[in-house]
Amino acid sequence: MKELTADVAIVGAGSAGLCAAYQAATAGADVLVIDENKRPGGQLFKQIHKFFGSKEHQAGTRGYVIGEQLLQKVEESGARVMLDSLVYGLLPDKSMGVISNGVNYSVKAKKIIIAAGAKENYMAFPGSTLPGVMGAGAAQTMVNVNRVLPGQKILMVGSGNVGLIVSYQLMQAGAEVVGIVEGAPRIGGYGVHAGKIRRAGVPIYVGHTIKRVFGKEEVEGVEIAALDEKWNMIPGTEKAFEVDTVCLAVGLNPMTELVWMVGCEFDFIPQFGGHVPLHDANMETTVKGVYVAGDVTGVEEASSAMEEGNMAGVAAVEALGYLTREEAQKKKDEIRSRLDTLRSGVFGEGRRKNKEKQIADMETYKEQYKEAADHE
Amino acid sequence: MSNTENNTKEGIIYTGVPSKAELAAAPGVPSEERMCQGRVACIECVQGIPCNPCEGACKFGAITIGDEITNLPHIDEEKCTGCGMCVAACPGLAITIVNKAFNQKEATVDFPFEYIPLPEVGDEVDAVSRMGEVLCKGRILSVKKPKSYAGTAVVSMAIPQEFADEVRNMKRLPR
Ligand SMILES: Cc1cc2nc3c(=O)[nH]c(=O)nc-3n(C[C@H](O)[C@H](O)[C@H](O)COP(=O)(O)OP(=O)(O)OC[C@H]3O[C@@H](n4cnc5c(N)ncnc54)[C@H](O)[C@@H]3O)c2cc1C
């Protein structure tokens, strides 16, 4: 097996991984970023809408433009980016198994940053296996990356930001969206995203779910029904639509396989997508030298993924001696304050509390571990 | 209570459309008098999301969010010239420029538009409400899409005055 070495190896070239690479490489470290796609950028290149946030986070700039700018910075930083390459294993000795163009590599790095992102949740209902039922993220990749319209008449399930934004983008691409169905009694995403959908004449059915999809060979129609307070369908409230596509935007969950494999300890935080790795304020997990950043630490958004990537990159090279304590501290303080801003307001407050819990649980774990070690 | 009862509830979190009360309380929505004096930005931003490009887009210092990025934007109706730079800058597409005194009978609404095809000057289009209902016809006065708008077009449309509080966009044109 061919062997590759690096000071810092990063899994995933999305917002988090690229920022980590930029920070580590500009500090002077030898950095290797590995991503399974043919093009770096992760989710960013699918985001054709203008981002929210502040000037520092390029608010008002479209996601793919942020991605292009980030990519250029990374190229200039000297980090190596290995594309079309899958990290299939991460052993407790921290060696990484990578397959690239049919060639097997073992990657040995002093520090590892896992920025693998998240994957879409699935939902089962009668007809859910028919061709034409797909994840909203998959539909977004089809229209915005591959320029293929998945269908002409579409029903969206889920009113979080992903469901709202992808509905809008499907209409921009020329499809008709017949409605958005949301199980909860209220819309999950930003009101302004919902507003765009409503102005386009699309109804949002809160307190409704999908009952079944029908069709012979593929999706031909869908039936939805209202829910009572216990989330049971209310008979007689069914509505049917003729559609050729049903998109599911029912949440994401962190891509934690490699994190489990290397032996990290986990927390369970439902709002973050389920099991998420414990990490400290430096983004370091319970396995020394293994860091995490972005959606893999709990599903949030691109801006916070970038900042967590910055944090992990700075902390990893500080530990390797490429930055002095003071230099690193200054950078970390700036990153921390930007993260706090992102995790504020009606939508961000909950994420801030969850993040604080995750880091506090890590501290508790360290205490217990220390006690156990003291007893030995 | 059944979940569906919420379908009749008002407010942005239930319908995706700000209610009359939410609009009345929004610091970005100018007064009736000001809208009758000429072009002014109408910022229908009612949820405290961390976002502030509108503030930076205004050359006249008419939009204030302040240090707390989740504050709602506040419009200074004296300073606002109705230039429209904020319309394309808002990632939420929540800003329009309203002029209730365009002429004796008509008002104008300038709104962001991100669908193709774009309308052309002089076209008669379907003017729609916040809920997408067609309320009246609109006459296209201008369509601007300079590079600084980063892909968003801003369309100016004349409509009968009585619809100036309701019309916020136009129906998508067939491809
Ligand atoms: C529809 C939609 C709209 C969004 N809109 C916004 C928005 O307006 N504003 C905002 O801030 N955020 C938005 N986001 C969220 C944002 O895109 C994500 O939070 C962000 O991209 C997460 O970055 P990441 O680097 O953690 O993960 P990703 O961008 O997903 O990158 C992870 C990368 O790692 C690769 N990878 C994973 N495992 C392996 C492996 N084993 N080997 C090799 N490669 C691997 C993946 O293929 C991927 O390229 C949106 C997301 C979606 C889906």
XYZ file of C-alpha atoms and ligand atoms in Angstrom:
604
model
C 0.000 0.000 0.000
C 1.267 3.453 -0.901
C 1.929 5.699 2.031
C 1.261 9.437 2.235
C 2.253 11.692 5.113
C 1.207 15.161 6.247
C 1.270 17.353 9.333
C -2.478 17.739 9.108
C -4.853 15.510 7.125
C -8.397 16.762 6.612
C -11.384 14.606 5.644
C -13.833 16.641 3.562
C -13.319 19.723 1.397
C -16.561 21.499 2.347
C -16.775 24.852 4.108
C -15.296 23.465 7.313
C -12.494 21.408 5.753
C -11.364 24.179 3.408
C -11.201 26.755 6.200
C -9.238 24.348 8.388
C -6.839 23.731 5.485
C -6.376 27.437 4.865
C -5.588 28.167 8.519
C -3.189 25.261 8.895
C -1.344 25.769 5.600
C -0.899 29.531 5.984
C 0.680 28.881 9.398
C 3.261 26.752 7.600
C 2.017 23.196 8.113
C 2.017 20.524 5.414
C -1.695 19.948 4.786
C -3.536 17.254 2.847
C -7.299 17.600 2.212
C -9.187 14.553 0.933
C -12.670 14.627 -0.609
C -14.713 12.004 -2.414
C -16.124 14.453 -4.968
C -14.591 15.510 -8.278
C -14.849 19.135 -7.203
C -14.083 20.625 -3.805
C -16.558 22.851 -1.918
C -18.980 20.385 -0.329
C -22.473 21.808 -0.002
C -21.379 25.345 -0.858
C -21.443 24.883 -4.625
C -25.095 23.883 -4.528
C -26.108 27.088 -2.775
C -27.072 29.553 -5.494
C -28.924 31.833 -3.075
C -27.564 34.822 -1.196
C -26.360 33.983 2.311
C -27.499 35.605 5.523
C -25.244 36.865 8.262
C -22.831 39.737 8.583
C -20.239 41.307 6.305
C -17.478 39.120 7.780
C -19.473 36.112 6.669
C -20.057 37.530 3.204
C -23.769 37.984 3.752
C -25.557 38.872 0.547
C -23.031 36.814 -1.442
C -24.275 33.664 -3.121
C -23.020 30.405 -1.598
C -21.142 29.179 -4.660
C -19.271 32.490 -4.911
C -18.200 32.122 -1.267
C -17.012 28.631 -2.236
C -14.986 29.911 -5.201
C -13.312 32.574 -3.066
C -12.488 30.057 -0.355
C -11.072 27.641 -2.884
C -8.746 30.241 -4.291
C -7.458 31.087 -0.809
C -6.786 27.415 -0.159
C -4.951 26.981 -3.470
C -2.735 29.955 -2.638
C -2.060 28.598 0.843
C -0.216 25.587 -0.549
C -2.489 22.911 0.918
C -2.722 19.761 -1.208
C -6.249 18.773 -2.214
C -6.840 15.157 -3.208
C -10.138 14.751 -5.044
C -12.215 11.784 -6.155
C -10.760 10.036 -3.108
C -12.712 8.276 -0.401
C -11.521 7.928 3.181
C -12.888 4.500 4.025
C -11.227 3.912 7.339
C -9.638 5.640 10.311
C -7.909 3.308 12.729
C -7.280 3.951 16.416
C -3.583 4.532 15.596
C -4.958 7.376 13.444
C -3.811 5.929 10.148
C -6.270 6.556 7.368
C -7.320 4.267 4.545
C -7.930 6.125 1.302
C -8.926 4.847 -2.114
C -8.179 7.092 -5.051
C -8.534 6.083 -8.714
C -8.379 2.451 -7.747
C -5.180 2.938 -5.771
C -5.092 2.236 -2.062
C -3.253 4.709 0.179
C -2.415 4.750 3.837
C -2.284 8.313 5.099
C -0.271 9.029 8.235
C -0.729 12.494 9.710
C 0.195 14.069 13.027
C -3.216 15.702 13.338
C -6.501 14.728 11.757
C -9.478 16.987 11.185
C -12.755 15.285 10.305
C -15.040 17.669 8.398
C -17.243 15.095 6.678
C -20.507 17.092 6.790
C -23.940 15.500 7.126
C -26.346 13.285 5.205
C -30.068 13.538 4.551
C -32.668 11.827 6.715
C -35.077 9.465 5.053
C -38.771 8.920 5.725
C -40.814 5.804 4.997
C -44.461 5.826 3.827
C -46.465 3.765 1.342
C -44.889 4.378 -2.031
C -41.694 5.881 -0.649
C -39.537 3.508 -2.700
C -41.033 4.587 -6.055
C -38.654 6.367 -8.434
C -39.359 10.084 -8.089
C -39.175 10.166 -4.294
C -35.832 11.736 -3.412
C -33.937 13.799 -0.891
C -34.231 17.572 -1.310
C -30.436 17.792 -1.261
C -30.271 15.325 -4.138
C -32.787 17.411 -6.097
C -30.701 20.493 -5.360
C -27.553 18.791 -6.653
C -29.435 17.815 -9.815
C -30.675 21.319 -10.648
C -27.784 23.456 -9.432
C -24.754 21.275 -10.134
C -25.811 18.897 -12.903
C -28.483 21.178 -14.443
C -31.103 18.450 -14.674
C -34.681 19.086 -13.584
C -35.797 16.091 -11.489
C -39.472 16.646 -12.357
C -42.097 19.094 -13.546
C -44.551 19.002 -10.636
C -43.091 18.612 -7.199
C -44.318 18.257 -3.631
C -41.832 19.154 -0.880
C -41.966 17.530 2.553
C -40.418 19.681 5.294
C -40.416 23.455 5.822
C -36.978 23.943 7.338
C -34.564 26.170 5.447
C -33.528 23.282 3.203
C -37.128 22.538 2.168
C -37.884 26.226 1.600
C -34.691 27.050 -0.294
C -34.765 23.962 -2.492
C -38.445 24.621 -3.351
C -37.494 28.127 -4.459
C -34.563 26.871 -6.507
C -36.679 24.184 -8.186
C -39.072 26.937 -9.307
C -36.149 29.045 -10.511
C -35.071 26.027 -12.557
C -38.530 25.902 -14.149
C -40.457 23.325 -12.121
C -43.815 23.819 -10.451
C -43.990 23.224 -6.696
C -47.541 22.254 -5.736
C -47.033 22.688 -2.015
C -44.866 22.242 1.043
C -46.020 19.842 3.751
C -44.880 20.335 7.354
C -45.768 18.015 10.239
C -45.148 20.569 12.972
C -47.777 23.240 13.641
C -45.377 25.942 12.435
C -42.889 26.640 9.658
C -39.373 25.516 10.591
C -37.162 27.786 8.493
C -36.726 31.530 8.156
C -39.930 33.452 7.504
C -38.314 35.358 4.651
C -37.534 32.118 2.795
C -41.154 31.030 3.336
C -42.278 34.449 2.098
C -40.592 33.909 -1.281
C -42.443 30.615 -1.673
C -45.785 32.115 -0.710
C -45.426 35.063 -3.121
C -44.906 32.468 -5.847
C -48.352 31.131 -4.928
C -47.186 27.920 -3.235
C -49.243 26.851 -0.193
C -47.492 25.650 2.969
C -49.531 22.991 4.781
C -48.436 23.089 8.426
C -49.737 20.281 10.657
C -49.850 17.919 7.672
C -47.915 14.880 6.570
C -47.570 12.689 3.549
C -49.965 9.741 3.633
C -48.930 7.860 0.531
C -47.406 8.209 -2.877
C -49.065 6.361 -5.732
C -47.989 5.354 -9.202
C -47.244 2.237 -11.194
C -43.650 2.489 -12.284
C -42.898 5.916 -10.860
C -44.495 8.705 -8.827
C -47.836 9.761 -10.345
C -49.445 11.439 -7.374
C -49.384 12.005 -3.643
C -51.900 12.166 -0.829
C -51.399 14.299 2.257
C -53.416 14.435 5.477
C -53.767 16.715 8.489
C -52.310 15.631 11.853
C -53.851 15.814 15.288
C -51.854 16.965 18.319
C -50.416 13.461 18.732
C -49.242 13.466 15.108
C -51.885 10.941 14.033
C -53.483 11.476 10.636
C -57.062 12.751 10.848
C -59.328 10.650 8.589
C -61.235 12.674 6.050
C -58.643 15.439 5.761
C -56.798 13.890 2.816
C -55.864 15.994 -0.184
C -54.445 14.556 -3.410
C -52.050 16.144 -5.877
C -50.856 15.056 -9.267
C -47.061 15.187 -9.064
C -44.101 13.407 -10.635
C -41.630 14.089 -7.829
C -41.704 14.135 -4.029
C -38.741 15.717 -2.256
C -37.915 14.965 1.364
C -36.336 17.734 3.426
C -36.769 16.112 6.817
C -33.467 16.926 8.424
C -29.835 15.978 8.222
C -27.653 13.854 10.440
C -23.890 14.089 10.968
C -21.586 11.780 8.927
C -19.950 10.298 11.988
C -18.785 6.866 10.752
C -15.069 7.734 10.809
C -15.458 9.483 14.151
C -16.952 6.315 15.695
C -14.320 4.171 14.052
C -11.388 6.042 15.573
C -12.999 5.621 19.015
C -14.308 9.076 19.920
C -16.888 9.491 22.685
C -20.300 10.873 21.719
C -23.117 13.044 22.977
C -26.770 12.767 21.941
C -28.281 16.094 20.908
C -31.471 15.663 18.834
C -31.476 19.249 17.513
C -27.983 18.688 16.104
C -29.099 15.564 14.231
C -28.546 12.862 16.872
C -25.174 11.461 17.896
C -22.460 14.089 17.805
C -18.830 13.773 18.906
C -17.758 15.329 22.189
C -15.225 18.078 21.555
C -13.600 20.895 23.478
C -13.420 24.591 22.600
C -10.453 23.749 20.318
C -12.644 21.248 18.394
C -10.457 18.374 19.642
C -12.323 15.127 20.353
C -11.744 12.617 23.155
C -9.078 11.014 20.929
C -6.039 13.231 21.193
C -4.979 14.705 17.864
C -8.352 14.070 16.207
C -10.392 17.225 15.613
C -13.879 17.735 14.158
C -15.497 20.737 12.448
C -18.700 21.664 10.640
C -21.915 19.702 10.247
C -20.251 16.504 11.538
C -20.140 18.099 15.015
C -23.874 18.904 14.854
C -25.859 20.192 11.870
C -25.801 23.995 11.738
C -24.944 26.082 8.697
C -22.095 27.031 6.395
C -20.970 30.130 8.280
C -20.563 28.290 11.581
C -18.977 25.339 9.734
C -16.353 27.729 8.344
C -15.618 29.163 11.777
C -15.334 25.722 13.354
C -12.974 24.806 10.525
C -10.901 27.916 11.239
C -10.827 26.951 14.929
C -9.774 23.350 14.315
C -7.092 24.447 11.843
C -5.605 26.992 14.235
C -5.717 24.625 17.230
C -4.111 21.757 15.312
C -1.143 23.806 14.120
C -0.764 25.470 17.507
C -0.364 21.986 18.984
C 2.272 21.267 16.318
C 4.171 24.432 17.208
C 3.501 26.407 14.013
C 1.812 29.166 16.008
C 2.810 30.522 19.402
C 0.291 30.395 22.182
C -0.307 34.148 21.885
C -0.705 34.095 18.115
C -3.150 31.225 18.319
C -5.083 32.787 21.206
C -5.641 35.995 19.275
C -7.025 34.110 16.285
C -9.156 31.858 18.470
C -10.675 34.821 20.326
C -11.708 36.396 17.032
C -13.202 33.146 15.760
C -15.033 32.598 19.051
C -16.646 36.033 18.941
C -17.800 35.505 15.343
C -19.243 32.120 16.335
C -21.138 33.719 19.219
C -22.690 36.225 16.817
C -23.802 33.435 14.502
C -25.359 31.543 17.373
C -27.668 34.340 18.509
C -31.226 35.473 17.886
C -34.454 33.457 17.807
C -32.986 30.835 15.487
C -29.406 30.758 16.842
C -29.994 30.792 20.596
C -30.935 27.107 20.733
C -27.818 26.158 18.795
C -25.644 28.153 21.193
C -27.137 26.309 24.196
C -26.626 22.937 22.513
C -23.029 23.772 21.663
C -22.381 24.851 25.253
C -23.800 21.544 26.487
C -21.641 19.566 24.068
C -18.479 21.335 25.268
C -19.535 21.086 28.940
C -20.127 17.338 28.518
C -16.621 17.088 27.107
C -15.249 18.795 30.230
C -17.196 16.370 32.417
C -15.792 13.482 30.409
C -12.246 14.807 30.865
C -12.812 15.098 34.645
C -14.125 11.538 34.904
C -11.334 10.229 32.754
C -8.802 12.017 34.917
C -10.351 10.556 38.097
C -10.301 7.085 36.599
C -6.678 7.542 35.601
C -5.819 8.819 39.111
C -7.326 5.655 40.648
C -5.237 3.334 38.556
C -56.338 21.481 19.740
C -55.509 19.887 16.424
C -52.397 20.822 14.538
C -54.536 21.940 11.625
C -56.174 24.675 13.627
C -52.901 26.464 13.179
C -53.692 26.709 9.501
C -56.030 29.510 10.379
C -53.508 31.170 12.706
C -51.967 34.394 11.518
C -48.320 35.343 11.559
C -45.141 34.581 9.713
C -44.339 31.350 11.560
C -47.683 29.805 10.582
C -48.241 31.163 7.092
C -44.887 32.433 5.866
C -46.505 35.841 5.483
C -46.186 38.615 8.085
C -49.534 39.523 9.636
C -50.889 43.085 9.698
C -49.857 43.337 13.350
C -46.317 42.106 12.609
C -45.971 44.627 9.791
C -47.304 47.446 11.949
C -44.718 46.618 14.611
C -41.791 46.260 12.179
C -39.327 49.163 12.518
C -38.443 48.837 8.832
C -41.926 49.634 7.573
C -42.365 53.363 6.934
C -45.421 55.452 7.816
C -48.419 55.919 5.540
C -47.550 59.631 5.185
C -44.043 58.876 4.046
C -45.231 56.371 1.439
C -47.560 59.077 0.095
C -44.652 61.545 -0.217
C -42.695 59.405 -2.674
C -40.334 56.468 -3.005
C -39.338 54.813 0.270
C -37.944 51.431 1.331
C -40.455 49.133 2.962
C -38.465 46.542 4.936
C -40.778 43.683 5.858
C -38.281 41.963 8.160
C -40.038 40.710 11.296
C -37.876 37.866 12.702
C -34.608 38.468 14.558
C -32.299 36.521 12.266
C -28.565 37.325 12.320
C -28.290 39.334 9.122
C -27.292 42.880 8.190
C -26.392 43.470 4.518
C -29.214 46.035 4.144
C -27.498 48.330 6.643
C -24.251 48.323 4.664
C -26.024 48.702 1.316
C -27.576 52.062 2.257
C -25.309 54.958 1.291
C -27.509 57.425 3.140
C -27.340 55.799 6.562
C -31.110 55.356 6.538
C -31.067 51.721 7.707
C -29.830 50.855 11.185
C -29.394 47.438 12.727
C -26.651 48.237 15.203
C -24.148 46.049 17.031
C -26.678 43.355 17.843
C -26.873 41.676 14.442
C -30.213 40.062 15.298
C -31.909 43.445 15.747
C -34.615 44.224 13.211
C -33.630 46.864 10.642
C -34.931 50.346 11.429
C -35.720 52.760 8.607
C -35.133 56.495 8.966
C -37.815 57.702 6.587
C -36.355 61.207 6.316
C -32.967 59.902 5.184
C -34.331 57.255 2.789
C -34.305 58.452 -0.829
C -35.928 55.313 -2.228
C -32.814 54.624 -4.322
C -33.375 50.873 -4.055
C -29.848 49.650 -3.311
C -31.162 47.691 -0.320
C -33.724 45.782 -2.405
C -31.185 43.547 -4.110
C -28.926 43.401 -1.048
C -31.504 41.675 1.185
C -30.880 37.889 1.029
C -34.442 37.382 2.253
C -35.942 39.401 -0.630
C -37.988 41.188 2.029
C -37.556 44.793 0.837
C -39.627 46.707 -1.703
C -39.655 50.392 -2.649
C -43.164 51.783 -2.418
C -44.384 55.084 -3.863
C -48.053 55.784 -3.322
C -47.882 59.095 -5.185
C -46.544 58.037 -8.583
C -49.412 59.859 -10.283
C -53.066 60.646 -9.612
C -54.191 57.037 -9.862
C -51.131 54.855 -9.671
C -48.629 53.747 -7.116
C -45.344 51.971 -7.840
C -43.720 48.988 -6.218
C -40.091 48.017 -6.934
C -39.448 44.406 -5.998
C -36.651 41.811 -6.297
C -37.159 39.157 -8.973
C -35.010 36.053 -9.485
C -36.879 34.061 -12.128
C -36.381 33.866 -15.865
C -37.640 35.139 -18.215
C -37.511 38.708 -16.932
C -40.387 41.015 -17.867
C -39.746 43.845 -20.330
C -40.472 47.546 -19.953
C -44.057 48.230 -20.977
C -45.254 44.659 -20.340
C -48.587 44.168 -18.627
C -48.138 41.491 -15.917
C -50.134 39.929 -13.084
C -49.388 41.760 -9.839
C -49.452 39.448 -6.810
C -49.908 39.793 -3.067
C -47.673 38.410 -0.294
C -49.720 35.200 -0.664
C -49.226 34.999 -4.411
C -52.838 35.899 -5.257
C -53.239 37.896 -8.467
C -54.775 41.209 -7.376
C -54.560 43.419 -10.441
C -52.533 44.152 -13.528
C -49.159 45.841 -13.276
C -47.269 47.880 -15.872
C -43.499 47.353 -15.975
C -41.613 50.641 -15.729
C -38.048 49.387 -15.469
C -36.000 46.219 -15.010
C -32.538 46.683 -13.517
C -29.887 44.028 -13.095
C -26.470 45.664 -12.742
C -23.511 43.566 -11.617
C -23.712 45.053 -8.119
C -27.109 43.379 -7.620
C -25.306 40.007 -7.794
C -27.843 38.246 -9.982
C -31.042 39.678 -8.529
C -33.146 41.855 -10.834
C -35.127 44.768 -9.413
C -38.380 45.381 -11.253
C -40.373 48.598 -10.981
C -44.092 48.255 -11.601
C -47.047 50.672 -11.649
C -50.311 49.467 -10.117
C -53.644 51.070 -9.148
C -53.148 53.002 -5.901
C -55.654 50.983 -3.891
C -53.408 47.893 -4.111
C -50.203 49.570 -2.912
C -50.350 47.958 0.559
C -50.955 44.481 -0.810
C -49.012 44.027 -4.050
C -45.449 42.892 -3.438
C -44.368 41.020 -6.583
C -45.487 39.736 -9.970
C -46.488 36.315 -11.198
C -43.713 34.274 -12.814
C -43.820 34.405 -16.598
C -44.136 31.190 -18.601
C -40.840 29.925 -20.015
C -30.365 23.188 0.733
C -29.362 23.746 1.690
C -29.318 25.127 1.871
C -28.389 25.682 2.736
N -28.349 27.058 2.886
C -27.453 27.620 3.717
C -27.382 29.047 3.907
O -28.128 29.812 3.296
N -26.476 29.555 4.763
C -25.645 28.729 5.445
O -24.830 29.230 6.205
N -25.689 27.386 5.309
C -26.569 26.809 4.464
N -26.621 25.439 4.318
C -25.817 24.579 5.184
C -24.408 24.409 4.739
O -24.355 24.065 3.384
C -23.733 23.330 5.568
O -23.968 23.563 6.924
C -22.232 23.367 5.340
O -21.964 23.128 3.986
C -21.511 22.333 6.187
O -20.157 22.337 5.838
P -19.252 21.082 6.116
O -17.914 21.445 5.621
O -19.422 20.668 7.511
O -19.880 19.906 5.240
P -20.029 19.702 3.658
O -20.131 20.994 2.947
O -21.128 18.741 3.478
O -18.654 19.032 3.243
C -18.273 17.734 3.624
C -17.466 17.107 2.518
O -16.837 15.925 2.990
C -16.930 14.911 2.020
N -16.764 13.620 2.697
C -17.514 13.106 3.692
N -17.065 11.911 4.076
C -15.978 11.633 3.316
C -15.084 10.538 3.236
N -15.190 9.494 4.038
N -14.080 10.592 2.318
C -13.952 11.663 1.484
N -14.774 12.720 1.526
C -15.781 12.722 2.430
C -18.287 15.150 1.433
O -18.469 14.537 0.172
C -18.308 16.671 1.337
O -17.748 17.147 0.129
C -27.523 24.840 3.449
C -27.558 23.450 3.268
C -28.456 22.894 2.398
C -28.462 21.391 2.203
